[in-house]
PDB file of C-alpha atoms in Angstrom:
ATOM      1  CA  UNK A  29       0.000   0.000   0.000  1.00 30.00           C
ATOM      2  CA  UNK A  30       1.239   3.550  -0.486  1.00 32.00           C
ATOM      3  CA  UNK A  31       2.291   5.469   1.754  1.00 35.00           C
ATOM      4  CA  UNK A  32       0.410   8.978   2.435  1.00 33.00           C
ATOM      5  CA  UNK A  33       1.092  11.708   4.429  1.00 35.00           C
ATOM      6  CA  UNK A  34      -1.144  14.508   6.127  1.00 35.00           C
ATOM      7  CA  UNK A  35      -0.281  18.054   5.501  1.00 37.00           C
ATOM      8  CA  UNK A  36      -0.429  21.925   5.712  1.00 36.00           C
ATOM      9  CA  UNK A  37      -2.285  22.031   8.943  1.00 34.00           C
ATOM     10  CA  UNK A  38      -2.090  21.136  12.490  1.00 36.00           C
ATOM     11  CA  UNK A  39      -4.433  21.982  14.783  1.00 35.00           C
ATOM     12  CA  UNK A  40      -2.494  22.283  18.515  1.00 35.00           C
ATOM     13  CA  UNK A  41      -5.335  22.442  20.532  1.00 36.00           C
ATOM     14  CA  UNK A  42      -6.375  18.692  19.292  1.00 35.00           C
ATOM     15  CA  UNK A  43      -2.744  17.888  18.028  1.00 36.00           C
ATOM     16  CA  UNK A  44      -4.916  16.499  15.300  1.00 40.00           C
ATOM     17  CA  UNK A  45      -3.418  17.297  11.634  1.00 45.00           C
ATOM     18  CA  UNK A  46      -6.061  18.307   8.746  1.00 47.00           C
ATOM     19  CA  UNK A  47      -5.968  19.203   5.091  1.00 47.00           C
ATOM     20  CA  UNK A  48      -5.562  17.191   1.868  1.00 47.00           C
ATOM     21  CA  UNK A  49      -2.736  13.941   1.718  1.00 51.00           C
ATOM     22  CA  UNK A  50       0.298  13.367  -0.186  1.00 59.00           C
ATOM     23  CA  UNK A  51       2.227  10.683  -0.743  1.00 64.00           C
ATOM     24  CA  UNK A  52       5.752  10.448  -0.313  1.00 68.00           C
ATOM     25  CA  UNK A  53       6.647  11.080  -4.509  1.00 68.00           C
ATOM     26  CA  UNK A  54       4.237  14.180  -4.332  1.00 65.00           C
ATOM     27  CA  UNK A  55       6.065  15.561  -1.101  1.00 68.00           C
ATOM     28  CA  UNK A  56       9.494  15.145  -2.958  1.00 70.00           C
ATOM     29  CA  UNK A  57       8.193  16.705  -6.135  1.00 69.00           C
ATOM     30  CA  UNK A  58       6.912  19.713  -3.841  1.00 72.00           C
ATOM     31  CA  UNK A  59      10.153  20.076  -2.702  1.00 75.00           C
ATOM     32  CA  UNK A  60      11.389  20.288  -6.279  1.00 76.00           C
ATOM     33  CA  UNK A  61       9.182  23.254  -7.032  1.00 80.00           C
ATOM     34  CA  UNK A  62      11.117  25.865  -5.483  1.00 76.00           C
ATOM     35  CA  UNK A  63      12.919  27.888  -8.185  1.00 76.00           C
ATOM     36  CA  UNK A  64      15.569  28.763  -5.936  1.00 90.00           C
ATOM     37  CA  UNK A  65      18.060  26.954  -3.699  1.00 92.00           C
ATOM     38  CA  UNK A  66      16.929  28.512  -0.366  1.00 93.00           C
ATOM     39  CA  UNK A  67      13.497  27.946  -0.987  1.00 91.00           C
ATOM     40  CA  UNK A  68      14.006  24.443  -1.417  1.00 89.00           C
ATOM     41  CA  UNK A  69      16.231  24.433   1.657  1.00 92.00           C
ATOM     42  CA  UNK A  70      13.354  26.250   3.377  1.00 90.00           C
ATOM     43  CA  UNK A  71      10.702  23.862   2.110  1.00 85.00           C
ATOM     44  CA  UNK A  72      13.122  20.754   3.257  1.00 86.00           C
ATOM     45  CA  UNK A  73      13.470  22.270   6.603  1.00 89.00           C
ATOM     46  CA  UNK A  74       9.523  22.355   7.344  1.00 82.00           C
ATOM     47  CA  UNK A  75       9.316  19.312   5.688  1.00 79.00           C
ATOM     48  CA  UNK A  76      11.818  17.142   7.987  1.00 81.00           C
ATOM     49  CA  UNK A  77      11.167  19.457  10.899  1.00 81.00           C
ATOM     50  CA  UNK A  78       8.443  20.630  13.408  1.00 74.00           C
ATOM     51  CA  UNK A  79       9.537  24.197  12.390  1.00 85.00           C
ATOM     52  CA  UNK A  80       7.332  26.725  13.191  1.00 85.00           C
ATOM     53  CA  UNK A  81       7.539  29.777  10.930  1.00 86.00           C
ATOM     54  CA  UNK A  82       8.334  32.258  13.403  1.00 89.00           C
ATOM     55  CA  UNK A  83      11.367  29.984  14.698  1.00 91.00           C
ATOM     56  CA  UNK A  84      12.727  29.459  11.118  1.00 91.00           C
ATOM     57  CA  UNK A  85      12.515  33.432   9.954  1.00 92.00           C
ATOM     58  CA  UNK A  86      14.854  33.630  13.582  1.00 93.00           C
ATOM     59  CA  UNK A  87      17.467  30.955  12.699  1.00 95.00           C
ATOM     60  CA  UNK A  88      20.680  31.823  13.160  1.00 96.00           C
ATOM     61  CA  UNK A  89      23.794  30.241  10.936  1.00 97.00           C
ATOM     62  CA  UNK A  90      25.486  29.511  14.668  1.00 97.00           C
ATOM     63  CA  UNK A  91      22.096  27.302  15.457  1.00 96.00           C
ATOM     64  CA  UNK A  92      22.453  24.692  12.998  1.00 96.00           C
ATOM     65  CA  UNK A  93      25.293  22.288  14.708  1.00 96.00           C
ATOM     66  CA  UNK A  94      26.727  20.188  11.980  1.00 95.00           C
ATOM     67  CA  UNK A  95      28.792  18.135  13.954  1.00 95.00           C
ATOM     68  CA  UNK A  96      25.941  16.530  15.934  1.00 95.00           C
ATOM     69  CA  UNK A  97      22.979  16.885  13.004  1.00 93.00           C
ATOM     70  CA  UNK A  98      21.260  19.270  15.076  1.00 93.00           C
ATOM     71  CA  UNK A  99      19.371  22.556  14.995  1.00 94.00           C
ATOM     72  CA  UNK A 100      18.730  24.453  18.251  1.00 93.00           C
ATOM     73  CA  UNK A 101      15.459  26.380  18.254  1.00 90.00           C
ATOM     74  CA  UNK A 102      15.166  29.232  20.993  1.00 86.00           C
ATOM     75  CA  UNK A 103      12.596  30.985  22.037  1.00 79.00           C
ATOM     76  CA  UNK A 104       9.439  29.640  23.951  1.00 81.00           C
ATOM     77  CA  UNK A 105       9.447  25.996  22.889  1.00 81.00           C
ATOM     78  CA  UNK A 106      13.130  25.730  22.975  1.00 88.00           C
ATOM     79  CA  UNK A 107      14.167  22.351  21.908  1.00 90.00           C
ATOM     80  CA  UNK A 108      16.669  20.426  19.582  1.00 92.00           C
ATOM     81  CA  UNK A 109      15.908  19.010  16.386  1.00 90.00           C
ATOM     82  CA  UNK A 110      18.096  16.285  15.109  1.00 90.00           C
ATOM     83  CA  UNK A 111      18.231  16.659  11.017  1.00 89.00           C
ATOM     84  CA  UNK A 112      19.161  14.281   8.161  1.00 91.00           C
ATOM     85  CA  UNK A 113      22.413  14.418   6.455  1.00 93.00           C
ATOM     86  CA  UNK A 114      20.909  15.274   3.206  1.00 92.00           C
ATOM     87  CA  UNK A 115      19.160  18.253   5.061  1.00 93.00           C
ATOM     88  CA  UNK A 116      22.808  19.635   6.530  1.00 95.00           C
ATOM     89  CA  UNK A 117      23.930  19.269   3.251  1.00 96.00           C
ATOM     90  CA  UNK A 118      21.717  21.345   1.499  1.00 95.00           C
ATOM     91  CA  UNK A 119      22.187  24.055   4.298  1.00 96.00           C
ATOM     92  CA  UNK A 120      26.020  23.616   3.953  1.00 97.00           C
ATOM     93  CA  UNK A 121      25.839  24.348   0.387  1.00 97.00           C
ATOM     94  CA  UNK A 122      22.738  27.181   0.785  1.00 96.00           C
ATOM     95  CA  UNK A 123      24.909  28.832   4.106  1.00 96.00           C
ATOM     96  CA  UNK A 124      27.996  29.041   1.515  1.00 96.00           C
ATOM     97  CA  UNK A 125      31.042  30.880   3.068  1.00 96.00           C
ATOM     98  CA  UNK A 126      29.157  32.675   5.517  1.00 96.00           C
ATOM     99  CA  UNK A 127      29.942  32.264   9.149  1.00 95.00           C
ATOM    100  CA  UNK A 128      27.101  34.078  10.654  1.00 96.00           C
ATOM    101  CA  UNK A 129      23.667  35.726  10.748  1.00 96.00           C
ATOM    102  CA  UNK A 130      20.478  34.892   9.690  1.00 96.00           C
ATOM    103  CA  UNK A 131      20.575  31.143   8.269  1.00 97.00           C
ATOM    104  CA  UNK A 132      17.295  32.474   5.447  1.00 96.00           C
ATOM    105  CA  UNK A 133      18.213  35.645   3.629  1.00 95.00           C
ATOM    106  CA  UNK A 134      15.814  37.645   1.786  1.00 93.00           C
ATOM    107  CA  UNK A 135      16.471  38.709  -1.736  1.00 89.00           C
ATOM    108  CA  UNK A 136      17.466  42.100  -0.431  1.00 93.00           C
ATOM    109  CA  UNK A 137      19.953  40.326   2.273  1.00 93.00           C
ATOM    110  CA  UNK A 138      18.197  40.774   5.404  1.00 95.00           C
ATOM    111  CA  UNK A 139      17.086  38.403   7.548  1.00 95.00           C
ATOM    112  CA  UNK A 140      13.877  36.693   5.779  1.00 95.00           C
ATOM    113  CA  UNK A 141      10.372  37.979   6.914  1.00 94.00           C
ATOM    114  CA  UNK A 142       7.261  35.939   8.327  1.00 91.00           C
ATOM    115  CA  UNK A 143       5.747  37.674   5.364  1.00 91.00           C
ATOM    116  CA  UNK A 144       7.973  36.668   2.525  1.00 91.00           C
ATOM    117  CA  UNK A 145       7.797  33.096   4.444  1.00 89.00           C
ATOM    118  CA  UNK A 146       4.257  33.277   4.078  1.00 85.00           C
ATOM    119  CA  UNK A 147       4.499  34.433   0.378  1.00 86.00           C
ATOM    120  CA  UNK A 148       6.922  31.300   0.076  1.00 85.00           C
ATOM    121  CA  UNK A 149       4.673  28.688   0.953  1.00 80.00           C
ATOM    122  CA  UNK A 150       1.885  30.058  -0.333  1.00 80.00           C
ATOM    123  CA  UNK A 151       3.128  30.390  -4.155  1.00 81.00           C
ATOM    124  CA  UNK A 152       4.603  26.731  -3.715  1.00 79.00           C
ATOM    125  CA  UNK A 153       1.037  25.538  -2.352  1.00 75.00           C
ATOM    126  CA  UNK A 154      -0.377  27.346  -4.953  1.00 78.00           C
ATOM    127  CA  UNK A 155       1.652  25.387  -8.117  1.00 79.00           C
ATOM    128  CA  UNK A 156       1.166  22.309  -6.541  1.00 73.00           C
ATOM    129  CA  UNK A 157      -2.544  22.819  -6.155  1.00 71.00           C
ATOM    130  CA  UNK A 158      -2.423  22.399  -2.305  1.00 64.00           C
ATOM    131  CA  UNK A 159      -4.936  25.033  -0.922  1.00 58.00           C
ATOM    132  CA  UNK A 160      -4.309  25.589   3.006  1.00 55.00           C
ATOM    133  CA  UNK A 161      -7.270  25.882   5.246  1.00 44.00           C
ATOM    134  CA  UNK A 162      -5.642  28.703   6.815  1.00 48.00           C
ATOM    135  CA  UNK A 163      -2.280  29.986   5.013  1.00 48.00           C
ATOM    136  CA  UNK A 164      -1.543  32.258   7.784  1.00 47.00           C
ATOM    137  CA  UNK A 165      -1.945  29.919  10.412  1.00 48.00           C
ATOM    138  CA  UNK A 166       1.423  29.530  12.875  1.00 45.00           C
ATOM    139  CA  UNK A 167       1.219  26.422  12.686  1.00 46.00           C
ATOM    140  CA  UNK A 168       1.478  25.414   9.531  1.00 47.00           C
ATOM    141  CA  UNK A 169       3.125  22.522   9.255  1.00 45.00           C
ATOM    142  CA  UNK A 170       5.163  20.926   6.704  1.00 49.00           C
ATOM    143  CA  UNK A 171       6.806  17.850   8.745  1.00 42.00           C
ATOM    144  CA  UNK A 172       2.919  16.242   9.096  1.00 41.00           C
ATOM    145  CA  UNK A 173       3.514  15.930   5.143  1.00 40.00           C
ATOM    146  CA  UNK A 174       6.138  13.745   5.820  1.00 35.00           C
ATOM    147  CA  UNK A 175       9.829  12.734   6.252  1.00 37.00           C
ATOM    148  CA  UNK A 176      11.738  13.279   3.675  1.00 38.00           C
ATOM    149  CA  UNK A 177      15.623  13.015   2.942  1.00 33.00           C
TER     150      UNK A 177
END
């Protein structure tokens, strides 16, 4: 049998998770829409992660610990999320030479904006004719889709 996955929505109050189902080839095409590099890498991160979007727009280059496949979140729920190798990779490669800073850049090379997040997922959603419940939603989540390496 194939294997699906529940997406774009999680409601916290039931820690139920609602919206349409994809299976594990249409999460990996998602990930292929992206036209650019860091929106893939952003797209991977949700994906593989239980990311919220306020947490990844605050991401720091010093969070992501390569050594030990791990991303510290701070904040309110701060907590450590162990990553797959394919996932550092694709940060490694998206971080470049940099040594600090935001880990997301916006085009204009400023830390990346809840909006432009938003904007993000929302254009992706929209190509791969996923429609959100609630696109603005904090916790939209990407990992219910799935885990993907």
């Amino acid at each position: 049998s194939t294997q699906r996955y529940n997406c774009l929505m999680a409601d916290k109050a039931t820690d139920r998770v609602g919206g349409p189902f994809l299976t594990e080839t249409e999460l990996s095409a998602l990930i292929q829409i992206p036209a650019n590099f860091r929106d893939r890498c952003l797209i991977k991160l949700f994906a593989q992660t239980d990311i919220l979007r306020r947490e990844l727009c605050d991401l720091t280059i010093p969070d992501i610990k390569f050594a030990l496949n791990q991303i510290n979140i701070s904040g309110p729920k701060s907590r450590i999320i162990d990553c797959s190798d394919d996932l550092l990779n694709d940060l490694k490669t998206h971080i470049g030479t940099r040594t600090d800073g935001p880990l997301f850049l916006s085009n204009r090379n400023r830390q990346i904006s809840l909006r432009q997040i938003n904007y993000i997922l929302q254009g992706i959603g929209k190509r791969a004719g996923i429609k959100s419940p609630n696109p603005n939603h904090k916790h939209i989540n990407l990992r219910s889709f799935a885990k993907v390496s």
